[in-house]
Amino acid sequence: MKELLEAARHVRQFAHAPYSTFKVGAAVRGASGAIYTGCNIEISSYSHTCCAERVAVFKAVSEGETRLVACAVITDVSPPAPPCGACRQVLHDFGPDMSVLMANTAGEQQVMALRVLLPNAFTPDKVLDVLRRT
Ligand code: THU
C-alpha cells in the first residue's frame, strides 16, 4: 500500500484540473502485481472529464489486467476524499475485494474495503446472467 500511495502521489502532479483546481492522483494494483497510475483529466465541455481512479483502472485493463486488488487515491483535502460513486462502480467491476487507501498531502490516511464503500453493488454477473438466458 505504501508503494501504491507513492505512485498516486507522484502522478497527482500531472492532474489536468484547470476548471476545478482539485488535483487527484490514483494508483491501482493488478493481480499481476503491477501498478497503474492515473490523474484526473478535465475537459472544457466538463462532462467528458475523467476521474483519476477511472484513468488508472482503464490503463490497467487496457494493459491486460482483469482483476485489481488495491487502489490508492490522494488529494489535498481533509479528511481524505473517497472515490466518487462512478469510480466505486468501475473499481468494483474489476476488484470487488479490493482495499481502498484514501490519503491527503498532509499525511492523513484511511483504508476501507470497497465492499464497505459500495454495499449491495451492481455486478457484471447480473448482465451476464441475462445474456445466458437469451
Ligand atoms: N475527481 C476524481 O478525480 N476522483 C473522484 O473520485 C472525485 C472527483 C475529480 C474530477 C474533477 O476533475 C475534480 O475531481 C472535481 O470534481
Tab-separated table of N, CA and C and ligand atoms in Angstrom:
chain	number	residue	atom	x	y	z
A	1	MET	N	0.828	-1.211	0.000
A	1	MET	CA	0.000	0.000	0.000
A	1	MET	C	0.864	1.264	0.000
A	2	LYS	N	2.047	1.186	0.630
A	2	LYS	CA	2.926	2.347	0.678
A	2	LYS	C	3.411	2.693	-0.742
A	3	GLU	N	3.764	1.639	-1.474
A	3	GLU	CA	4.246	1.822	-2.852
A	3	GLU	C	3.128	2.393	-3.736
A	4	LEU	N	1.909	1.896	-3.501
A	4	LEU	CA	0.748	2.352	-4.274
A	4	LEU	C	0.478	3.832	-3.998
A	5	LEU	N	0.578	4.206	-2.727
A	5	LEU	CA	0.358	5.607	-2.348
A	5	LEU	C	1.429	6.511	-2.963
A	6	GLU	N	2.656	6.062	-2.959
A	6	GLU	CA	3.735	6.869	-3.552
A	6	GLU	C	3.493	7.074	-5.052
A	7	ALA	N	2.992	6.027	-5.706
A	7	ALA	CA	2.693	6.126	-7.144
A	7	ALA	C	1.564	7.132	-7.372
A	8	ALA	N	0.552	7.090	-6.512
A	8	ALA	CA	-0.580	8.025	-6.632
A	8	ALA	C	-0.117	9.458	-6.364
A	9	ARG	N	0.739	9.612	-5.366
A	9	ARG	CA	1.258	10.943	-5.037
A	9	ARG	C	2.053	11.506	-6.224
A	10	HIS	N	2.853	10.638	-6.846
A	10	HIS	CA	3.694	11.082	-7.966
A	10	HIS	C	2.846	11.544	-9.155
A	11	VAL	N	1.822	10.750	-9.493
A	11	VAL	CA	1.047	11.057	-10.707
A	11	VAL	C	0.132	12.269	-10.510
A	12	ARG	N	-0.150	12.608	-9.265
A	12	ARG	CA	-1.046	13.747	-8.989
A	12	ARG	C	-0.512	15.039	-9.612
A	13	GLN	N	0.806	15.145	-9.734
A	13	GLN	CA	1.391	16.371	-10.323
A	13	GLN	C	0.927	16.586	-11.762
A	14	PHE	N	0.476	15.518	-12.417
A	14	PHE	CA	0.060	15.631	-13.821
A	14	PHE	C	-1.443	15.891	-13.969
A	15	ALA	N	-2.150	16.009	-12.856
A	15	ALA	CA	-3.589	16.264	-12.923
A	15	ALA	C	-3.851	17.482	-13.818
A	16	HIS	N	-4.827	17.301	-14.713
A	16	HIS	CA	-5.211	18.421	-15.586
A	16	HIS	C	-6.547	18.926	-15.056
A	17	ALA	N	-6.477	19.907	-14.144
A	17	ALA	CA	-7.681	20.361	-13.451
A	17	ALA	C	-7.793	21.884	-13.470
A	18	PRO	N	-7.777	22.490	-14.676
A	18	PRO	CA	-7.811	23.950	-14.750
A	18	PRO	C	-9.150	24.540	-14.324
A	19	TYR	N	-10.224	23.739	-14.340
A	19	TYR	CA	-11.564	24.277	-14.059
A	19	TYR	C	-11.929	24.153	-12.589
A	20	SER	N	-11.580	23.016	-11.989
A	20	SER	CA	-11.904	22.841	-10.568
A	20	SER	C	-10.713	23.176	-9.672
A	21	THR	N	-9.517	23.064	-10.209
A	21	THR	CA	-8.246	23.154	-9.463
A	21	THR	C	-8.098	22.053	-8.419
A	22	PHE	N	-8.977	21.047	-8.451
A	22	PHE	CA	-8.952	19.933	-7.492
A	22	PHE	C	-8.115	18.808	-8.104
A	23	LYS	N	-6.897	18.652	-7.617
A	23	LYS	CA	-5.983	17.678	-8.227
A	23	LYS	C	-6.057	16.340	-7.503
A	24	VAL	N	-6.202	15.283	-8.289
A	24	VAL	CA	-6.337	13.934	-7.730
A	24	VAL	C	-5.299	13.020	-8.375
A	25	GLY	N	-4.679	12.196	-7.554
A	25	GLY	CA	-3.779	11.150	-8.054
A	25	GLY	C	-4.303	9.804	-7.592
A	26	ALA	N	-4.223	8.809	-8.464
A	26	ALA	CA	-4.712	7.467	-8.088
A	26	ALA	C	-3.754	6.419	-8.621
A	27	ALA	N	-3.741	5.283	-7.955
A	27	ALA	CA	-2.958	4.141	-8.446
A	27	ALA	C	-3.710	2.875	-8.091
A	28	VAL	N	-3.706	1.928	-9.004
A	28	VAL	CA	-4.320	0.613	-8.734
A	28	VAL	C	-3.259	-0.455	-8.926
A	29	ARG	N	-3.410	-1.543	-8.175
A	29	ARG	CA	-2.514	-2.686	-8.348
A	29	ARG	C	-3.290	-3.826	-8.976
A	30	GLY	N	-2.750	-4.363	-10.064
A	30	GLY	CA	-3.373	-5.504	-10.714
A	30	GLY	C	-3.000	-6.796	-10.017
A	31	ALA	N	-3.743	-7.855	-10.330
A	31	ALA	CA	-3.452	-9.169	-9.745
A	31	ALA	C	-2.043	-9.629	-10.119
A	32	SER	N	-1.504	-9.112	-11.218
A	32	SER	CA	-0.140	-9.461	-11.632
A	32	SER	C	0.900	-8.854	-10.706
A	33	GLY	N	0.476	-7.871	-9.907
A	33	GLY	CA	1.404	-7.158	-9.032
A	33	GLY	C	1.798	-5.800	-9.586
A	34	ALA	N	1.515	-5.570	-10.870
A	34	ALA	CA	1.895	-4.298	-11.490
A	34	ALA	C	1.002	-3.150	-11.003
A	35	ILE	N	1.582	-1.957	-11.030
A	35	ILE	CA	0.875	-0.741	-10.610
A	35	ILE	C	0.575	0.133	-11.829
A	36	TYR	N	-0.628	0.699	-11.845
A	36	TYR	CA	-1.054	1.600	-12.929
A	36	TYR	C	-1.543	2.882	-12.273
A	37	THR	N	-1.135	4.015	-12.839
A	37	THR	CA	-1.475	5.291	-12.217
A	37	THR	C	-2.436	6.095	-13.081
A	38	GLY	N	-3.098	7.056	-12.456
A	38	GLY	CA	-3.988	7.943	-13.188
A	38	GLY	C	-4.184	9.241	-12.437
A	39	CYS	N	-4.389	10.326	-13.194
A	39	CYS	CA	-4.743	11.604	-12.586
A	39	CYS	C	-6.057	12.041	-13.212
A	40	ASN	N	-6.740	12.984	-12.563
A	40	ASN	CA	-7.979	13.470	-13.175
A	40	ASN	C	-7.649	14.339	-14.385
A	41	ILE	N	-8.470	14.206	-15.397
A	41	ILE	CA	-8.277	14.955	-16.639
A	41	ILE	C	-9.582	15.686	-16.951
A	42	GLU	N	-9.566	16.997	-16.777
A	42	GLU	CA	-10.771	17.793	-17.011
A	42	GLU	C	-10.812	18.289	-18.454
A	43	ILE	N	-12.020	18.274	-19.002
A	43	ILE	CA	-12.246	18.650	-20.395
A	43	ILE	C	-13.116	19.916	-20.408
A	44	SER	N	-12.862	20.782	-21.371
A	44	SER	CA	-13.512	22.102	-21.374
A	44	SER	C	-15.032	22.007	-21.433
A	45	SER	N	-15.550	20.913	-21.995
A	45	SER	CA	-17.010	20.736	-22.010
A	45	SER	C	-17.489	20.040	-20.739
A	46	TYR	N	-16.606	19.966	-19.737
A	46	TYR	CA	-16.887	19.498	-18.369
A	46	TYR	C	-17.320	18.038	-18.268
A	47	SER	N	-18.414	17.661	-18.952
A	47	SER	CA	-18.989	16.339	-18.700
A	47	SER	C	-18.083	15.208	-19.192
A	48	HIS	N	-17.109	15.519	-20.010
A	48	HIS	CA	-16.206	14.474	-20.508
A	48	HIS	C	-14.994	14.275	-19.608
A	49	THR	N	-14.966	15.004	-18.512
A	49	THR	CA	-13.895	14.853	-17.519
A	49	THR	C	-13.816	13.412	-17.038
A	50	CYS	N	-12.600	12.948	-16.782
A	50	CYS	CA	-12.450	11.595	-16.232
A	50	CYS	C	-11.678	11.685	-14.923
A	51	CYS	N	-12.213	10.996	-13.911
A	51	CYS	CA	-11.579	10.966	-12.590
A	51	CYS	C	-10.268	10.185	-12.639
A	52	ALA	N	-9.417	10.483	-11.677
A	52	ALA	CA	-8.107	9.835	-11.589
A	52	ALA	C	-8.228	8.315	-11.453
A	53	GLU	N	-9.176	7.860	-10.634
A	53	GLU	CA	-9.324	6.415	-10.395
A	53	GLU	C	-9.682	5.690	-11.693
A	54	ARG	N	-10.595	6.297	-12.462
A	54	ARG	CA	-11.010	5.628	-13.698
A	54	ARG	C	-9.887	5.622	-14.736
A	55	VAL	N	-9.108	6.698	-14.780
A	55	VAL	CA	-7.956	6.695	-15.689
A	55	VAL	C	-7.026	5.535	-15.323
A	56	ALA	N	-6.789	5.357	-14.034
A	56	ALA	CA	-5.888	4.275	-13.581
A	56	ALA	C	-6.469	2.894	-13.917
A	57	VAL	N	-7.762	2.710	-13.674
A	57	VAL	CA	-8.389	1.412	-13.973
A	57	VAL	C	-8.339	1.136	-15.467
A	58	PHE	N	-8.664	2.138	-16.276
A	58	PHE	CA	-8.695	1.910	-17.724
A	58	PHE	C	-7.296	1.627	-18.267
A	59	LYS	N	-6.295	2.284	-17.683
A	59	LYS	CA	-4.929	1.962	-18.097
A	59	LYS	C	-4.607	0.514	-17.754
A	60	ALA	N	-4.993	0.078	-16.567
A	60	ALA	CA	-4.700	-1.299	-16.123
A	60	ALA	C	-5.379	-2.317	-17.034
A	61	VAL	N	-6.661	-2.103	-17.285
A	61	VAL	CA	-7.421	-3.071	-18.094
A	61	VAL	C	-6.899	-3.078	-19.531
A	62	SER	N	-6.537	-1.917	-20.029
A	62	SER	CA	-6.034	-1.851	-21.412
A	62	SER	C	-4.631	-2.421	-21.541
A	63	GLU	N	-4.002	-2.705	-20.400
A	63	GLU	CA	-2.681	-3.355	-20.430
A	63	GLU	C	-2.803	-4.844	-20.135
A	64	GLY	N	-4.056	-5.336	-20.022
A	64	GLY	CA	-4.241	-6.776	-19.862
A	64	GLY	C	-4.642	-7.244	-18.476
A	65	GLU	N	-4.766	-6.335	-17.512
A	65	GLU	CA	-5.205	-6.746	-16.171
A	65	GLU	C	-6.710	-7.027	-16.209
A	66	THR	N	-7.137	-8.094	-15.568
A	66	THR	CA	-8.567	-8.372	-15.496
A	66	THR	C	-9.069	-8.299	-14.056
A	67	ARG	N	-8.137	-8.260	-13.114
A	67	ARG	CA	-8.506	-8.251	-11.704
A	67	ARG	C	-7.611	-7.251	-10.975
A	68	LEU	N	-8.227	-6.379	-10.203
A	68	LEU	CA	-7.466	-5.395	-9.439
A	68	LEU	C	-7.589	-5.707	-7.950
A	69	VAL	N	-6.520	-5.493	-7.196
A	69	VAL	CA	-6.518	-5.893	-5.786
A	69	VAL	C	-6.474	-4.721	-4.809
A	70	ALA	N	-6.067	-3.547	-5.276
A	70	ALA	CA	-6.000	-2.402	-4.356
A	70	ALA	C	-5.984	-1.100	-5.141
A	71	CYS	N	-6.386	-0.040	-4.435
A	71	CYS	CA	-6.400	1.304	-5.044
A	71	CYS	C	-5.953	2.310	-3.994
A	72	ALA	N	-5.169	3.286	-4.417
A	72	ALA	CA	-4.815	4.406	-3.535
A	72	ALA	C	-5.229	5.692	-4.236
A	73	VAL	N	-5.748	6.620	-3.474
A	73	VAL	CA	-6.161	7.908	-4.053
A	73	VAL	C	-5.726	9.029	-3.114
A	74	ILE	N	-5.163	10.073	-3.710
A	74	ILE	CA	-4.658	11.178	-2.879
A	74	ILE	C	-5.119	12.525	-3.429
A	75	THR	N	-5.564	13.365	-2.500
A	75	THR	CA	-5.995	14.734	-2.808
A	75	THR	C	-5.345	15.655	-1.758
A	76	ASP	N	-5.766	16.913	-1.728
A	76	ASP	CA	-5.223	17.761	-0.666
A	76	ASP	C	-6.310	18.257	0.287
A	77	VAL	N	-7.386	17.483	0.390
A	77	VAL	CA	-8.447	17.888	1.323
A	77	VAL	C	-8.447	17.009	2.581
A	78	SER	N	-8.981	17.559	3.634
A	78	SER	CA	-9.096	16.831	4.900
A	78	SER	C	-10.563	16.819	5.348
A	79	PRO	N	-11.080	15.653	5.722
A	79	PRO	CA	-10.443	14.338	5.681
A	79	PRO	C	-10.216	13.878	4.240
A	80	PRO	N	-9.357	12.873	4.025
A	80	PRO	CA	-9.074	12.392	2.668
A	80	PRO	C	-10.357	12.056	1.918
A	81	ALA	N	-10.384	12.402	0.616
A	81	ALA	CA	-11.609	12.200	-0.180
A	81	ALA	C	-11.711	10.746	-0.653
A	82	PRO	N	-12.901	10.166	-0.544
A	82	PRO	CA	-13.113	8.824	-1.098
A	82	PRO	C	-13.433	8.921	-2.584
A	83	PRO	N	-13.314	7.813	-3.331
A	83	PRO	CA	-13.685	7.819	-4.752
A	83	PRO	C	-15.166	8.170	-4.925
A	84	CYS	N	-15.510	8.855	-6.037
A	84	CYS	CA	-16.908	9.185	-6.309
A	84	CYS	C	-17.681	7.904	-6.635
A	85	GLY	N	-18.965	8.021	-6.722
A	85	GLY	CA	-19.823	6.848	-6.949
A	85	GLY	C	-19.506	6.122	-8.244
A	86	ALA	N	-19.280	6.897	-9.321
A	86	ALA	CA	-18.971	6.263	-10.610
A	86	ALA	C	-17.688	5.457	-10.506
A	87	CYS	N	-16.693	6.015	-9.861
A	87	CYS	CA	-15.414	5.310	-9.728
A	87	CYS	C	-15.559	4.081	-8.836
A	88	ARG	N	-16.393	4.152	-7.810
A	88	ARG	CA	-16.615	2.968	-6.964
A	88	ARG	C	-17.148	1.814	-7.803
A	89	GLN	N	-18.084	2.118	-8.701
A	89	GLN	CA	-18.642	1.062	-9.557
A	89	GLN	C	-17.572	0.492	-10.487
A	90	VAL	N	-16.791	1.369	-11.098
A	90	VAL	CA	-15.745	0.913	-12.029
A	90	VAL	C	-14.713	0.065	-11.286
A	91	LEU	N	-14.298	0.519	-10.122
A	91	LEU	CA	-13.348	-0.258	-9.313
A	91	LEU	C	-13.949	-1.613	-8.956
A	92	HIS	N	-15.232	-1.622	-8.585
A	92	HIS	CA	-15.896	-2.850	-8.139
A	92	HIS	C	-15.968	-3.898	-9.251
A	93	ASP	N	-16.202	-3.454	-10.487
A	93	ASP	CA	-16.300	-4.405	-11.603
A	93	ASP	C	-15.014	-5.221	-11.762
A	94	PHE	N	-13.882	-4.610	-11.415
A	94	PHE	CA	-12.593	-5.291	-11.621
A	94	PHE	C	-11.928	-5.745	-10.321
A	95	GLY	N	-12.534	-5.400	-9.180
A	95	GLY	CA	-11.890	-5.810	-7.924
A	95	GLY	C	-12.785	-5.642	-6.721
A	96	PRO	N	-13.871	-6.425	-6.659
A	96	PRO	CA	-14.822	-6.248	-5.551
A	96	PRO	C	-14.210	-6.447	-4.160
A	97	ASP	N	-13.118	-7.187	-4.102
A	97	ASP	CA	-12.489	-7.449	-2.792
A	97	ASP	C	-11.359	-6.486	-2.469
A	98	MET	N	-11.188	-5.468	-3.277
A	98	MET	CA	-10.023	-4.604	-3.072
A	98	MET	C	-10.142	-3.706	-1.839
A	99	SER	N	-8.976	-3.273	-1.381
A	99	SER	CA	-8.900	-2.257	-0.333
A	99	SER	C	-8.643	-0.919	-1.009
A	100	VAL	N	-9.206	0.128	-0.432
A	100	VAL	CA	-9.018	1.477	-0.976
A	100	VAL	C	-8.353	2.351	0.084
A	101	LEU	N	-7.184	2.835	-0.248
A	101	LEU	CA	-6.465	3.742	0.648
A	101	LEU	C	-6.745	5.169	0.210
A	102	MET	N	-7.310	5.957	1.121
A	102	MET	CA	-7.590	7.369	0.845
A	102	MET	C	-6.602	8.201	1.655
A	103	ALA	N	-5.965	9.136	0.986
A	103	ALA	CA	-4.920	9.895	1.676
A	103	ALA	C	-4.973	11.350	1.254
A	104	ASN	N	-4.268	12.189	2.028
A	104	ASN	CA	-4.101	13.575	1.589
A	104	ASN	C	-2.638	13.978	1.719
A	105	THR	N	-2.339	15.139	1.158
A	105	THR	CA	-0.935	15.571	1.111
A	105	THR	C	-0.410	15.952	2.493
A	106	ALA	N	-1.319	16.099	3.467
A	106	ALA	CA	-0.888	16.409	4.830
A	106	ALA	C	-0.494	15.145	5.600
A	107	GLY	N	-0.722	13.986	4.994
A	107	GLY	CA	-0.310	12.736	5.652
A	107	GLY	C	-1.432	11.947	6.300
A	108	GLU	N	-2.665	12.469	6.235
A	108	GLU	CA	-3.792	11.691	6.777
A	108	GLU	C	-4.098	10.520	5.851
A	109	GLN	N	-4.462	9.389	6.448
A	109	GLN	CA	-4.761	8.194	5.648
A	109	GLN	C	-5.921	7.426	6.255
A	110	GLN	N	-6.687	6.793	5.373
A	110	GLN	CA	-7.756	5.904	5.832
A	110	GLN	C	-7.874	4.759	4.827
A	111	VAL	N	-7.997	3.535	5.328
A	111	VAL	CA	-8.182	2.386	4.442
A	111	VAL	C	-9.583	1.838	4.660
A	112	MET	N	-10.303	1.603	3.567
A	112	MET	CA	-11.630	0.982	3.651
A	112	MET	C	-11.759	-0.094	2.589
A	113	ALA	N	-12.515	-1.132	2.900
A	113	ALA	CA	-12.819	-2.149	1.889
A	113	ALA	C	-13.782	-1.535	0.885
A	114	LEU	N	-13.579	-1.838	-0.400
A	114	LEU	CA	-14.500	-1.311	-1.421
A	114	LEU	C	-15.927	-1.796	-1.156
A	115	ARG	N	-16.053	-2.996	-0.596
A	115	ARG	CA	-17.392	-3.528	-0.298
A	115	ARG	C	-18.128	-2.666	0.732
A	116	VAL	N	-17.367	-1.978	1.565
A	116	VAL	CA	-17.971	-1.062	2.546
A	116	VAL	C	-18.330	0.265	1.864
A	117	LEU	N	-17.461	0.695	0.946
A	117	LEU	CA	-17.727	1.954	0.218
A	117	LEU	C	-18.898	1.801	-0.757
A	118	LEU	N	-19.100	0.568	-1.270
A	118	LEU	CA	-20.179	0.341	-2.250
A	118	LEU	C	-20.937	-0.936	-1.882
A	119	PRO	N	-21.769	-0.852	-0.848
A	119	PRO	CA	-22.527	-2.044	-0.441
A	119	PRO	C	-23.608	-2.392	-1.457
A	120	ASN	N	-23.942	-3.674	-1.517
A	120	ASN	CA	-25.012	-4.145	-2.411
A	120	ASN	C	-24.791	-3.660	-3.844
A	121	ALA	N	-23.578	-3.832	-4.320
A	121	ALA	CA	-23.197	-3.289	-5.630
A	121	ALA	C	-23.871	-4.019	-6.781
A	122	PHE	N	-24.070	-3.298	-7.853
A	122	PHE	CA	-24.443	-3.913	-9.124
A	122	PHE	C	-23.189	-4.633	-9.629
A	123	THR	N	-23.357	-5.864	-10.146
A	123	THR	CA	-22.180	-6.650	-10.531
A	123	THR	C	-22.294	-7.169	-11.970
A	124	PRO	N	-21.151	-7.424	-12.612
A	124	PRO	CA	-21.160	-7.886	-14.012
A	124	PRO	C	-21.976	-9.154	-14.205
A	125	ASP	N	-22.032	-10.022	-13.203
A	125	ASP	CA	-22.749	-11.300	-13.400
A	125	ASP	C	-24.249	-11.085	-13.645
A	126	LYS	N	-24.789	-9.966	-13.173
A	126	LYS	CA	-26.213	-9.704	-13.414
A	126	LYS	C	-26.471	-9.540	-14.916
A	127	VAL	N	-25.609	-8.817	-15.595
A	127	VAL	CA	-25.746	-8.621	-17.037
A	127	VAL	C	-25.466	-9.931	-17.764
A	128	LEU	N	-24.441	-10.631	-17.312
A	128	LEU	CA	-24.058	-11.886	-17.975
A	128	LEU	C	-25.160	-12.933	-17.813
A	129	ASP	N	-25.867	-12.936	-16.671
A	129	ASP	CA	-26.986	-13.871	-16.458
A	129	ASP	C	-28.067	-13.669	-17.514
A	130	VAL	N	-28.391	-12.428	-17.806
A	130	VAL	CA	-29.417	-12.119	-18.800
A	130	VAL	C	-28.977	-12.631	-20.167
A	131	LEU	N	-27.724	-12.423	-20.496
A	131	LEU	CA	-27.202	-12.889	-21.785
A	131	LEU	C	-27.309	-14.401	-21.896
A	132	ARG	N	-27.034	-15.094	-20.770
A	132	ARG	CA	-27.099	-16.554	-20.775
A	132	ARG	C	-28.519	-17.059	-21.014
A	133	ARG	N	-29.516	-16.263	-20.581
A	133	ARG	CA	-30.921	-16.679	-20.709
A	133	ARG	C	-31.461	-16.419	-22.106
A	134	THR	N	-30.724	-15.668	-22.934
A	134	THR	CA	-31.269	-15.332	-24.268
A	134	THR	C	-30.666	-16.241	-25.350
B	1	THU	N1	-12.362	13.604	-9.113
B	1	THU	C1	-11.556	12.500	-9.177
B	1	THU	O1	-10.547	12.500	-9.885
B	1	THU	N2	-11.896	11.427	-8.428
B	1	THU	C2	-13.003	11.333	-7.638
B	1	THU	O2	-13.299	10.268	-7.108
B	1	THU	C3	-13.827	12.530	-7.426
B	1	THU	C4	-13.570	13.675	-8.312
B	1	THU	C5	-12.017	14.772	-9.923
B	1	THU	C6	-12.984	15.040	-11.063
B	1	THU	C7	-12.788	16.533	-11.258
B	1	THU	O3	-11.678	16.723	-12.134
B	1	THU	C8	-12.410	17.058	-9.901
B	1	THU	O4	-12.027	15.920	-9.130
B	1	THU	C9	-13.524	17.798	-9.182
B	1	THU	O5	-14.670	17.031	-9.093
